[in-house]
Amino acid sequence: LPTPPPTRLEKPVCTQGYVQCERGMAVVNGTKSDSVTCETACGGNCCINGSTDFPACNGLTGFVCKDDSCDGDNSCHYANVEYIVNSCSGHWACRALGAGGHAGNIVNSCSGYYSCFGAGYVRGNVGNIVDSCSGYWSCRNLGRAGVDVSVAGVGDVLGSCNAQNACEDAFMLTNKTSENMHTCCNESGGCKGDTTLPTECSPPPTPPPTPPPTPLPTPPPTRLEKPVCTQGYVQCERGMAVVNGTKSDSVTCETACGGNCCINGSTDFPACNGLTGFVCKDDSCDGDNSCHYANVEYIVNSCSGHWACRALGAGGHAGNIVNSCSGYYSCFGAGYVRGNVGNIVDSCSGYWSCRNLGRAGVDVSVAGVGDVLGSCNAQNACEDAFMLTNKTSENMHTCCNESGGCKGDTTLPTECSPPPTPPPT
């Protein structure tokens, strides 16, 4: 399970110190100020990057940690929470979270545009949100009720709903559960609109006194081997479809996908512009500039979020991308310009995760890392790791899954090594 959440109303650790807010104004020496806003009291360390029309923390009630929490236009706008730590990053993130209802502690969570927007709103309820709700529109309206409805809600959300649209509109209006969500609904659209708690959200049984060795993620496909894609692939060469072995002069990858991949890009920032590689028709490459000029082998259930996988492997190398790179700017520039990154499997889920991982430069060709397996699944995890003159050929196994984990690292942490092979039975 994720790190156990703090008991509701217990103060989570915030080494930088908190700012207490009441309806957007700072509380100083126990008294609500008439002139000092939360944004001002934060001093550029929280409630940041809002615009004049849509300031951050306008109307916020609760404690916000001075660790860049509440970052973006309208972030934490009229939210009513207990404590916010390393959370609410992205335009409109945590807007009206718990307003008129209830929300607990928000820790390492709600990363991505509109994430946690309206959760627990208007007589709704959501408990602590810990290591959860990372992705565009994730947990939007989770546990939201209405003026005449007060039964909506969900318990604590732990290590869950980390993908685009995951848990959106779940447990709304007359649908409620007091149970907690444990490490579930982490696929794109997972549990969206659900009214009952999926079985996989229940906590696992108490492990035996001597737990077995931690298994590795599903072994990745050997590099250059085609991963399974039941929906079929579209082959792309510099953004154009390859038809019967020949690059088309008129059919783009986006067109060839037929709405099943290379989707939701804007006119100015289309998806898959310049892409070279095979993309599965399973909604891969979803968002503005996603997969822009990427140079990869196969993409399956990956690259979801604006600018996700942009320039991944461009001018360098990247292997197969499977169940990975979910979140704004995730895998942006990994393996770029003579850099290298191997297969990325079940990894790099989170805002800016794996950005510039293994990126080199025009005159540098030693940067890189091996396969990335079940790793770097948190905001900013593995960002700028193994860049420029730093390289390892070793693989990363189930590590760096905390916010900012392995950011800027130049050597592979011990915990990234695979567990020892268990003795024969």
XYZ file of C-alpha atoms in Angstrom:
425
model
C 0.000 0.000 0.000
C 1.101 3.641 -0.246
C 2.513 5.266 2.876
C -0.359 5.162 5.385
C -2.166 8.502 5.374
C -2.207 10.721 8.434
C -5.240 10.253 10.612
C -7.865 12.763 9.572
C -7.278 16.139 11.269
C -3.679 15.141 12.141
C -1.146 17.543 10.629
C 1.013 15.982 7.870
C 4.725 16.799 7.824
C 5.566 20.073 6.054
C 9.161 21.079 6.736
C 8.717 24.409 4.916
C 5.876 25.506 7.183
C 2.175 26.110 6.609
C 0.088 29.137 5.763
C -3.365 29.015 7.354
C -6.129 30.422 5.176
C -9.733 31.369 5.803
C -11.760 32.172 2.697
C -8.628 33.253 0.881
C -7.202 35.472 3.622
C -4.259 34.565 5.836
C -4.853 33.717 9.473
C -2.177 35.520 11.508
C -1.782 34.767 15.224
C -5.156 33.072 15.210
C -6.997 35.975 13.599
C -8.168 36.235 10.010
C -6.419 39.143 8.332
C -8.443 41.792 6.543
C -5.575 42.733 4.231
C -3.122 39.836 3.801
C -4.193 37.201 1.299
C -3.010 33.598 1.373
C -1.125 34.263 -1.842
C 0.775 37.128 -0.212
C 1.460 35.163 2.976
C 2.900 32.331 0.885
C 5.631 34.648 -0.392
C 5.946 32.840 -3.699
C 6.199 29.415 -2.057
C 2.567 28.354 -2.405
C -0.562 29.713 -4.074
C 1.534 30.505 -7.137
C 1.263 31.053 -10.878
C -2.329 32.212 -10.860
C -3.308 34.970 -13.262
C -4.859 38.312 -12.393
C -8.317 37.062 -13.346
C -7.851 33.611 -11.819
C -5.545 33.885 -8.788
C -4.491 30.802 -6.870
C -6.049 30.177 -3.436
C -8.816 32.718 -3.847
C -11.361 31.772 -1.162
C -9.302 28.849 0.194
C -9.983 27.596 3.722
C -7.378 25.262 5.209
C -3.625 24.920 5.739
C -1.331 24.980 2.676
C 2.326 23.939 2.803
C 4.899 26.350 1.384
C 6.198 23.693 -1.028
C 4.688 25.048 -4.272
C 1.292 23.580 -3.452
C -1.714 25.233 -5.178
C 0.103 26.050 -8.401
C -1.846 27.450 -11.365
C -4.841 29.516 -12.408
C -7.759 29.026 -10.006
C -5.912 26.265 -8.148
C -7.425 25.711 -4.682
C -10.114 28.304 -5.491
C -12.656 28.192 -2.649
C -11.378 24.780 -1.570
C -12.292 23.737 1.981
C -9.747 21.203 3.203
C -7.620 20.363 6.197
C -3.972 20.273 5.067
C -2.451 20.493 1.569
C 1.089 19.154 1.096
C 2.855 18.830 -2.280
C -0.467 18.873 -4.048
C -2.905 20.758 -6.296
C -0.568 21.454 -9.196
C -2.112 22.558 -12.483
C -4.637 25.101 -13.671
C -7.950 24.677 -11.805
C -6.533 21.825 -9.703
C -8.432 21.421 -6.411
C -10.882 24.174 -7.329
C -13.861 23.965 -4.938
C -12.439 20.780 -3.422
C -14.582 20.144 -0.343
C -16.376 23.485 -0.738
C -19.734 23.250 1.013
C -18.879 19.653 1.856
C -15.752 18.036 3.226
C -12.272 16.959 2.182
C -9.478 15.680 4.419
C -5.706 15.998 4.038
C -4.370 16.300 0.465
C -0.849 14.848 0.295
C 1.237 14.233 -2.852
C -1.923 14.363 -4.909
C -4.146 16.232 -7.381
C -1.541 16.881 -10.057
C -2.805 17.882 -13.495
C -5.224 20.346 -15.019
C -8.666 20.159 -13.338
C -7.533 17.322 -11.033
C -9.716 17.080 -7.896
C -11.884 19.936 -9.215
C -15.147 19.846 -7.243
C -14.378 16.665 -5.315
C -16.536 16.507 -2.173
C -18.362 19.651 -3.330
C -21.744 20.890 -1.976
C -22.523 18.501 0.873
C -20.366 15.758 -0.623
C -17.453 14.091 1.113
C -14.004 12.772 0.313
C -11.503 11.646 2.928
C -7.734 11.991 2.844
C -6.273 11.961 -0.681
C -2.743 10.528 -0.575
C -0.495 9.697 -3.566
C -3.565 9.891 -5.775
C -5.433 11.771 -8.500
C -2.487 12.502 -10.780
C -3.691 13.149 -14.317
C -5.766 15.526 -16.396
C -9.334 15.707 -14.929
C -8.555 12.907 -12.464
C -10.938 12.818 -9.469
C -12.981 15.681 -10.891
C -16.319 15.708 -9.007
C -15.344 12.610 -7.011
C -17.857 12.379 -4.153
C -19.677 15.529 -5.249
C -23.253 15.926 -4.013
C -25.708 18.817 -4.483
C -27.759 21.355 -2.615
C -30.516 18.870 -1.782
C -28.323 15.773 -1.705
C -25.953 14.930 1.135
C -25.172 11.245 0.745
C -22.438 11.353 -1.910
C -18.877 10.508 -1.011
C -15.997 8.106 -0.601
C -13.473 7.333 2.143
C -9.742 7.893 1.857
C -8.177 7.711 -1.618
C -4.770 6.025 -1.367
C -2.464 5.439 -4.318
C -5.433 5.513 -6.660
C -6.937 7.342 -9.648
C -3.549 8.226 -11.159
C -4.446 8.632 -14.829
C -6.332 10.960 -17.135
C -10.033 11.137 -16.209
C -9.566 8.418 -13.575
C -12.339 8.493 -10.914
C -14.028 11.445 -12.600
C -17.677 11.752 -11.500
C -17.384 8.669 -9.249
C -19.640 8.369 -6.174
C -21.642 11.456 -7.105
C -25.075 12.612 -5.948
C -26.889 9.660 -4.326
C -23.931 7.270 -4.515
C -21.746 6.845 -1.458
C -19.269 4.500 0.153
C -17.463 4.949 3.458
C -14.794 2.499 2.331
C -11.317 3.590 1.271
C -9.790 3.187 -2.173
C -6.483 1.303 -2.131
C -4.163 1.334 -5.162
C -6.793 1.029 -7.853
C -8.371 2.806 -10.820
C -4.940 3.831 -12.110
C -5.728 3.406 -15.804
C -7.001 6.136 -18.112
C -10.694 6.671 -17.310
C -10.472 4.081 -14.523
C -13.578 4.031 -12.305
C -14.981 7.046 -14.139
C -18.610 7.469 -13.062
C -18.519 4.399 -10.795
C -21.243 4.110 -8.176
C -19.850 1.092 -6.322
C -16.329 0.382 -5.162
C -14.506 -2.118 -7.409
C -13.209 -5.244 -5.687
C -9.630 -4.344 -6.527
C -9.942 -1.187 -4.396
C -10.160 -3.212 -1.198
C -6.938 -3.447 0.801
C -5.008 -6.681 0.358
C -5.099 -9.209 3.201
C -2.485 -8.841 5.930
C 0.717 -10.409 4.601
C 2.264 -13.403 6.378
C 5.091 -12.692 8.843
C 7.742 -13.480 6.214
C 6.533 -11.950 2.955
C 7.675 -13.465 -0.322
C 10.141 -11.514 -2.476
C 8.593 -8.556 -4.251
C 7.791 -9.644 -7.819
C 9.019 -7.631 -10.745
C 6.502 -5.993 -13.070
C 5.360 -8.052 -16.026
C 8.575 -8.683 -17.997
C 8.820 -6.121 -20.771
C 8.927 -7.224 -24.380
C 12.442 -7.670 -25.696
C 13.506 -4.522 -27.464
C 12.334 -4.528 -31.085
C 9.797 -7.268 -30.284
C 6.240 -6.119 -30.987
C 4.091 -5.756 -27.829
C 0.516 -7.019 -27.972
C -1.959 -4.490 -29.404
C -5.299 -6.131 -30.142
C -6.662 -2.973 -31.770
C -3.897 -2.864 -34.359
C -1.022 -0.476 -34.991
C -0.532 2.555 -37.175
C 3.014 2.870 -38.470
C 4.304 6.425 -38.686
C 7.309 8.028 -40.284
C 7.891 11.676 -39.372
C 4.198 12.144 -38.740
C 2.939 10.506 -41.927
C 1.310 7.085 -42.117
C 3.227 4.205 -43.664
C 0.829 2.346 -45.951
C 1.855 -0.990 -47.502
C 5.457 -0.289 -46.587
C 5.524 3.165 -48.189
C 5.393 6.509 -46.418
C 2.275 8.384 -47.517
C 2.550 11.913 -48.859
C -1.003 12.790 -47.857
C -2.231 10.613 -44.977
C -1.053 11.720 -41.544
C -0.739 9.401 -38.557
C -3.600 11.281 -36.938
C -5.831 10.580 -39.936
C -4.779 6.936 -40.147
C -5.636 6.479 -36.462
C -9.273 7.306 -37.200
C -9.862 8.783 -33.758
C -8.342 5.797 -31.971
C -4.860 7.201 -31.405
C -3.087 10.526 -31.913
C -6.138 12.256 -30.463
C -7.203 15.471 -28.739
C -4.448 17.623 -30.159
C -5.306 21.196 -31.068
C -4.904 22.847 -34.466
C -1.675 24.516 -33.375
C -0.368 21.520 -31.451
C -1.609 18.319 -33.142
C -0.853 14.930 -31.668
C 1.776 12.741 -33.398
C 3.163 15.518 -35.552
C 6.547 14.207 -36.730
C 6.208 10.842 -34.916
C 8.313 7.902 -36.094
C 7.323 4.482 -34.756
C 4.277 2.240 -34.296
C 1.329 3.518 -32.231
C -1.483 1.274 -30.985
C -5.054 2.324 -31.723
C -5.936 2.300 -28.017
C -6.059 6.066 -27.391
C -2.278 6.282 -27.170
C -0.759 9.724 -27.857
C -3.613 11.727 -26.368
C -3.279 15.511 -26.011
C -1.693 18.644 -27.437
C 1.769 17.933 -28.848
C 1.707 14.378 -27.493
C 4.254 12.160 -29.286
C 5.446 15.232 -31.229
C 8.579 14.190 -33.146
C 9.020 11.166 -30.903
C 11.245 8.405 -32.293
C 10.308 5.115 -30.647
C 9.619 1.500 -31.437
C 6.083 0.645 -30.236
C 3.639 2.702 -28.157
C 0.853 0.829 -26.330
C -1.596 2.403 -23.838
C 0.803 5.277 -23.293
C 1.614 8.962 -23.782
C -1.570 10.423 -22.315
C -1.587 14.132 -21.492
C -0.633 17.388 -23.160
C 3.008 17.278 -24.336
C 3.413 13.695 -23.125
C 6.205 11.848 -24.988
C 7.091 14.996 -26.948
C 10.519 14.449 -28.597
C 10.862 11.121 -26.750
C 13.908 9.460 -28.329
C 14.151 12.178 -31.011
C 17.716 12.267 -32.285
C 18.533 9.511 -29.791
C 16.773 6.304 -28.891
C 13.776 5.005 -26.963
C 12.439 1.450 -26.915
C 8.879 0.185 -26.431
C 6.535 2.402 -24.395
C 3.906 0.241 -22.677
C 1.348 1.363 -20.054
C 3.470 4.413 -19.372
C 4.004 8.167 -19.687
C 0.662 9.340 -18.306
C 0.443 12.975 -17.252
C 1.260 16.399 -18.619
C 4.855 16.581 -19.920
C 5.548 12.992 -18.871
C 8.487 11.477 -20.818
C 8.961 14.823 -22.588
C 12.463 14.774 -24.105
C 13.518 11.449 -22.601
C 16.400 9.984 -24.599
C 16.534 13.182 -26.671
C 19.455 14.285 -28.895
C 21.869 11.348 -28.752
C 20.527 10.188 -25.407
C 19.081 6.777 -24.706
C 16.280 5.190 -22.751
C 15.267 1.546 -23.074
C 11.795 0.078 -22.807
C 9.463 2.048 -20.520
C 6.909 -0.320 -18.978
C 4.348 0.488 -16.245
C 6.302 3.649 -15.506
C 6.448 7.446 -15.645
C 2.897 8.193 -14.519
C 2.689 11.710 -13.138
C 3.007 15.348 -14.089
C 6.547 15.950 -15.520
C 7.616 12.398 -14.640
C 10.640 11.153 -16.634
C 10.985 14.538 -18.339
C 14.481 14.634 -19.916
C 15.332 11.209 -18.475
C 18.483 10.082 -20.296
C 18.623 13.234 -22.404
C 22.003 14.117 -23.925
C 22.947 16.957 -26.289
C 24.377 17.714 -29.697
C 27.966 17.142 -28.559
C 27.199 14.610 -25.837
C 26.297 10.999 -26.504
C 26.829 9.184 -23.199
C 23.577 9.971 -21.388
C 21.001 7.284 -20.803
C 19.464 4.527 -18.763
C 18.354 0.950 -19.425
C 14.769 -0.262 -19.213
C 12.410 1.553 -16.818
C 10.105 -0.987 -15.173
C 7.394 -0.099 -12.679
C 9.274 3.050 -11.730
C 9.045 6.857 -11.620
C 5.282 6.894 -11.020
C 4.832 10.250 -9.308
C 4.964 13.969 -10.026
C 8.457 15.018 -11.208
C 9.804 11.523 -10.531
C 13.012 10.793 -12.503
C 12.933 14.239 -14.087
C 16.380 15.214 -15.456
C 17.906 11.918 -14.270
C 20.918 10.478 -16.123
C 21.275 13.560 -18.300
C 24.219 14.790 -20.353
C 27.391 13.007 -19.165
C 25.590 10.644 -16.782
C 24.721 7.177 -17.960
C 23.876 3.719 -16.727
C 23.121 0.633 -18.786
C 21.321 -0.928 -15.836
C 17.546 -1.188 -15.631
C 15.300 0.513 -13.084
C 13.073 -1.922 -11.173
C 10.128 -0.689 -9.095
C 11.737 2.393 -7.595
C 11.598 6.191 -7.479
C 7.809 6.102 -7.115
C 7.548 9.034 -4.705
C 7.006 12.665 -5.696
C 10.319 13.985 -7.050
C 11.892 10.548 -6.612
C 15.311 10.242 -8.284
C 14.920 13.726 -9.773
C 18.286 14.759 -11.215
C 19.989 11.542 -10.081
C 23.271 10.658 -11.734
C 23.690 7.190 -10.239
C 21.193 4.383 -9.891
C 19.809 4.033 -6.348
C 20.326 0.658 -4.708
C 16.572 0.099 -4.468
C 16.337 0.168 -8.277
C 18.212 -3.111 -8.580
C 16.064 -6.208 -9.100
C 15.430 -8.340 -6.024
C 17.582 -11.464 -5.730
C 16.285 -14.531 -7.467
C 14.442 -16.610 -4.856
C 15.961 -19.999 -4.066
C 14.418 -23.007 -5.847
C 11.433 -24.530 -4.103
